[in-house]
Short mmCIF file of C-alpha atoms in Angstrom, two decimals:
data_model
loop_
_atom_site.label_atom_id
_atom_site.label_comp_id
_atom_site.label_asym_id
_atom_site.label_seq_id
_atom_site.Cartn_x
_atom_site.Cartn_y
_atom_site.Cartn_z
CA ASP I 1 86.25 -41.49 -10.70
CA VAL I 2 87.05 -44.55 -12.08
CA LYS I 3 88.52 -46.72 -9.43
CA VAL I 4 91.18 -49.61 -10.81
CA THR I 5 91.11 -52.52 -7.51
CA GLN I 6 93.80 -54.85 -7.63
CA SER I 7 93.24 -57.66 -4.99
CA SER I 8 95.94 -58.22 -3.92
CA ARG I 9 99.21 -55.53 -2.82
CA TYR I 10 101.66 -58.04 -1.95
CA LEU I 11 101.90 -61.39 -2.39
CA VAL I 12 103.99 -63.90 -2.29
CA LYS I 13 103.99 -67.47 -4.12
CA ARG I 14 106.21 -69.65 -4.06
CA THR I 15 108.28 -71.29 -7.84
CA GLY I 16 105.62 -73.99 -9.51
CA GLU I 17 102.30 -72.67 -7.30
CA LYS I 18 99.80 -71.05 -10.74
CA VAL I 19 99.60 -67.57 -8.56
CA PHE I 20 96.26 -65.47 -10.13
CA LEU I 21 96.06 -61.25 -10.38
CA GLU I 22 92.42 -60.25 -10.18
CA CYS I 23 91.31 -56.76 -11.15
CA VAL I 24 88.24 -55.52 -11.46
CA GLN I 25 86.71 -52.01 -12.39
CA ASP I 26 83.90 -49.76 -12.01
CA MET I 27 84.29 -47.66 -14.77
CA ASP I 28 82.58 -50.70 -17.45
CA HIS I 29 85.36 -49.72 -19.16
CA GLU I 30 85.82 -52.05 -23.06
CA ASN I 31 89.79 -52.20 -22.36
CA MET I 32 91.78 -53.12 -19.67
CA PHE I 33 95.15 -54.01 -19.76
CA TRP I 34 98.18 -56.15 -17.12
CA TYR I 35 101.27 -54.38 -17.45
CA ARG I 36 104.10 -55.59 -14.50
CA GLN I 37 107.72 -52.95 -13.92
CA ASP I 38 111.32 -53.74 -12.93
CA PRO I 39 113.30 -51.03 -11.94
CA GLY I 40 115.92 -50.25 -14.82
CA LEU I 41 113.22 -51.43 -17.34
CA GLY I 42 109.77 -49.26 -16.70
CA LEU I 43 106.26 -50.92 -17.57
CA ARG I 44 106.47 -52.94 -20.09
CA LEU I 45 102.68 -54.40 -21.16
CA ILE I 46 101.66 -58.33 -20.99
CA TYR I 47 98.13 -58.96 -22.97
CA PHE I 48 95.07 -56.47 -22.62
CA SER I 49 91.19 -56.73 -23.86
CA TYR I 50 89.46 -54.56 -25.79
CA ASP I 51 86.33 -56.55 -25.38
CA VAL I 52 85.00 -59.84 -22.73
CA LYS I 53 86.14 -62.13 -23.52
CA MET I 54 89.16 -61.09 -26.52
CA LYS I 55 92.57 -60.81 -25.65
CA GLU I 56 96.37 -59.50 -27.41
CA LYS I 57 99.52 -60.31 -25.82
CA GLY I 58 101.74 -58.08 -25.38
CA ASP I 59 105.55 -56.84 -25.44
CA ILE I 60 106.06 -60.15 -22.87
CA PRO I 61 102.91 -61.94 -22.98
CA GLU I 62 105.71 -65.58 -21.96
CA GLY I 63 105.19 -67.71 -18.69
CA TYR I 64 101.49 -65.94 -18.44
CA SER I 65 97.89 -65.86 -19.27
CA VAL I 66 94.76 -64.23 -19.48
CA SER I 67 91.12 -63.63 -18.69
CA ARG I 68 88.18 -61.78 -19.24
CA GLU I 69 84.22 -63.70 -18.65
CA LYS I 70 83.17 -60.79 -17.46
CA LYS I 71 83.35 -56.16 -18.82
CA GLU I 72 84.59 -55.20 -15.29
CA ARG I 73 86.97 -57.55 -14.53
CA PHE I 74 90.68 -58.85 -16.06
CA SER I 75 92.76 -61.47 -14.75
CA LEU I 76 96.88 -62.41 -15.04
CA ILE I 77 97.55 -65.84 -14.24
CA LEU I 78 100.87 -66.87 -13.94
CA GLU I 79 101.08 -71.12 -15.04
CA SER I 80 104.26 -72.62 -12.99
CA ALA I 81 105.78 -69.45 -11.49
CA SER I 82 109.84 -68.89 -11.59
CA THR I 83 111.26 -66.91 -10.03
CA ASN I 84 112.43 -63.76 -12.70
CA GLN I 85 108.05 -63.85 -13.13
CA THR I 86 109.30 -61.25 -9.00
CA SER I 87 107.79 -57.81 -10.09
CA MET I 88 105.35 -55.16 -9.42
CA TYR I 89 102.09 -54.97 -11.41
CA LEU I 90 100.19 -52.49 -12.55
CA CYS I 91 96.46 -53.05 -14.15
CA ALA I 92 95.26 -50.57 -15.78
CA SER I 93 91.62 -49.66 -18.09
CA SER I 94 90.42 -47.24 -20.30
CA LEU I 95 87.25 -46.44 -22.51
CA SER I 96 87.53 -48.17 -25.58
CA GLN I 97 86.99 -44.50 -27.76
CA ASP I 98 90.96 -42.68 -28.93
CA ASN I 99 92.51 -40.36 -26.76
CA GLN I 100 91.28 -41.46 -23.73
CA PRO I 101 93.58 -42.67 -21.01
CA GLN I 102 94.57 -44.83 -18.69
CA HIS I 103 93.60 -45.14 -15.25
CA PHE I 104 94.95 -47.68 -13.04
CA GLY I 105 95.39 -49.61 -9.61
CA ASP I 106 97.62 -49.63 -6.94
CA GLY I 107 100.10 -52.49 -8.37
CA THR I 108 100.57 -55.40 -6.65
CA ARG I 109 104.25 -56.20 -5.54
CA LEU I 110 104.64 -59.81 -5.91
CA SER I 111 107.08 -62.10 -4.96
CA ILE I 112 108.70 -65.77 -6.48
CA LEU I 113 110.36 -67.64 -3.86
CA LYS E 1 110.14 -50.91 -32.89
CA GLN E 2 108.84 -48.48 -31.08
CA GLU E 3 110.93 -45.71 -28.53
CA VAL E 4 110.26 -43.48 -25.04
CA THR E 5 113.36 -42.15 -23.19
CA GLN E 6 112.54 -39.30 -20.94
CA ILE E 7 115.40 -37.37 -19.89
CA PRO E 8 117.00 -36.81 -16.85
CA ALA E 9 116.72 -39.51 -14.69
CA ALA E 10 116.84 -38.27 -11.87
CA LEU E 11 116.44 -34.42 -10.82
CA SER E 12 116.57 -32.39 -7.12
CA VAL E 13 114.95 -28.68 -7.35
CA PRO E 14 115.17 -26.38 -4.73
CA GLU E 15 111.09 -25.21 -4.24
CA GLY E 16 109.70 -22.96 -6.57
CA GLU E 17 111.87 -23.47 -8.60
CA ASN E 18 109.42 -23.85 -12.99
CA LEU E 19 111.07 -27.24 -14.12
CA VAL E 20 111.11 -29.11 -16.89
CA LEU E 21 110.69 -32.91 -17.57
CA ASN E 22 111.81 -34.14 -21.51
CA CYS E 23 110.36 -36.55 -23.27
CA SER E 24 111.75 -38.00 -27.02
CA PHE E 25 109.46 -40.66 -28.21
CA THR E 26 110.77 -43.08 -31.84
CA ASP E 27 107.61 -43.42 -33.66
CA SER E 28 106.02 -40.75 -35.46
CA ALA E 29 102.19 -41.56 -35.49
CA ILE E 30 101.05 -41.14 -32.45
CA TYR E 31 97.67 -41.21 -31.53
CA ASN E 32 98.58 -39.06 -28.40
CA LEU E 33 100.59 -38.04 -26.18
CA GLN E 34 99.90 -39.06 -21.34
CA TRP E 35 101.91 -38.09 -18.19
CA PHE E 36 101.41 -39.74 -15.32
CA ARG E 37 102.98 -39.54 -11.61
CA GLN E 38 103.11 -42.36 -9.93
CA ASP E 39 104.01 -41.83 -6.11
CA PRO E 40 106.78 -44.99 -4.63
CA GLY E 41 105.03 -47.93 -4.82
CA LYS E 42 101.94 -46.84 -6.06
CA GLY E 43 99.75 -46.49 -9.52
CA LEU E 44 100.05 -44.53 -12.02
CA THR E 45 97.67 -41.23 -12.03
CA SER E 46 97.09 -39.96 -15.50
CA LEU E 47 98.16 -35.95 -15.51
CA LEU E 48 96.89 -34.32 -18.98
CA LEU E 49 96.90 -36.24 -21.95
CA ILE E 50 97.78 -34.02 -26.06
CA GLN E 51 96.32 -35.36 -28.97
CA SER E 52 98.07 -36.08 -31.61
CA SER E 53 96.26 -32.65 -33.46
CA GLN E 54 96.99 -31.09 -30.00
CA ARG E 55 100.01 -28.63 -29.56
CA GLU E 56 99.22 -27.46 -24.50
CA GLN E 57 97.47 -29.23 -21.97
CA THR E 58 97.61 -27.84 -19.53
CA SER E 59 95.99 -28.69 -15.83
CA GLY E 60 96.37 -26.36 -12.96
CA ARG E 61 100.64 -25.82 -12.71
CA LEU E 62 101.02 -28.21 -15.36
CA ASN E 63 101.62 -27.69 -19.01
CA ALA E 64 102.43 -30.53 -21.03
CA SER E 65 103.67 -29.73 -24.96
CA LEU E 66 104.05 -31.34 -27.89
CA ASP E 67 106.31 -31.87 -31.40
CA LYS E 68 105.34 -34.62 -33.71
CA SER E 69 107.68 -33.24 -35.88
CA SER E 70 110.53 -33.41 -33.75
CA GLY E 71 109.13 -36.53 -32.21
CA ARG E 72 109.52 -34.58 -27.88
CA SER E 73 107.48 -33.66 -25.45
CA THR E 74 107.84 -30.98 -22.78
CA LEU E 75 105.90 -31.01 -19.05
CA TYR E 76 106.67 -27.98 -17.76
CA ILE E 77 105.33 -27.66 -13.32
CA ALA E 78 105.56 -23.99 -12.67
CA ALA E 79 106.16 -23.71 -9.13
CA SER E 80 107.66 -26.48 -7.83
CA GLN E 81 106.64 -27.97 -4.12
CA PRO E 82 107.52 -30.69 -2.02
CA GLY E 83 104.80 -32.50 -2.03
CA ASP E 84 104.81 -32.81 -6.26
CA SER E 85 107.74 -35.02 -5.31
CA ALA E 86 107.20 -38.41 -7.80
CA THR E 87 108.08 -40.21 -10.59
CA TYR E 88 106.11 -38.01 -14.08
CA LEU E 89 106.37 -41.08 -17.15
CA CYS E 90 106.14 -40.72 -20.02
CA ALA E 91 103.54 -42.84 -22.84
CA GLU E 92 103.03 -42.82 -26.35
CA ASP E 93 99.72 -44.32 -27.65
CA THR E 94 99.69 -45.17 -31.24
CA GLY E 95 96.59 -46.38 -31.98
CA ARG E 96 97.09 -50.67 -31.20
CA ARG E 97 95.33 -49.09 -26.92
CA ALA E 98 97.96 -49.97 -24.93
CA LEU E 99 100.91 -47.54 -24.35
CA THR E 100 104.38 -47.84 -24.18
CA PHE E 101 106.66 -45.73 -21.38
CA GLY E 102 109.57 -44.54 -20.66
CA SER E 103 111.30 -45.38 -17.75
CA GLY E 104 110.25 -41.55 -15.97
CA THR E 105 112.58 -39.56 -13.89
CA ARG E 106 112.14 -38.55 -10.55
CA LEU E 107 111.87 -35.36 -9.07
CA GLN E 108 112.98 -34.74 -5.75
CA VAL E 109 111.45 -31.29 -4.67
CA GLN E 110 113.81 -29.69 -1.43
CA PRO E 111 111.32 -27.36 0.81
#
C-alpha cells in the first residue's frame, strides 16, 4: 500500500513566520503535488514536481515555494505566513506513467494567527 | 480554464438505496477522470480511475461511467450503507499530471 505521510496534522503559526510543511512518500513515485482545500473553493493546486529538483507552478503559487531535494520528500514553504494562508494542505503523489491515480496524505490543518 | 462541477452539493438517503453522483467537466481533452472519497478531517482516498478510452470502471458496489462527448461522469453506489457517508470528489486529468477537482458531493446515508 502506498503511504503518503505529512509531518503534522495540526499546526499553528504567527503572521510573518516562515513555515515548512513536509511530505514523504514511500513508493518511489516520480510526481508529487501540494494542494490546499478551502470551503466553497475545493482543492486547488499550489505546486507540483515531476522529478527531483524539478518544480512547476500550479494555479495558486503566490506566497509559496517548494523544495524537492530527494525523490521521496516534497516540502511546501510559506515564505512569510499570512492569515489568508490558513487552510487544509494536502500532499499527493503518483507514478509518472499516464493514468495513474494520485495518493493523498491525511492533510495538515494550518492556522495562521 | 478547466472547470469541474458536481451536483448535488449534498445528498441524504436512507440505507439500502442505490444512488448516483454527478460530475461534469468542460475540457474534452481528458486523459482520465478520478473519483475520490474524503472523510471529515482526512485526506482523499482514490476510488476509481476511468481512462479516456474507457466507458466505465467497477469496484465492488461502486461503478463509475465516463461520457467524453457530453462532458459527464457518474458514480453509482449500489445498496448504500451508513459507512458510505463521506464527501465524494471527482477530478479531471488533462495530461498536465495535476488534477482539477470539483467541489464535491457530501453524502449522508441514514441508518
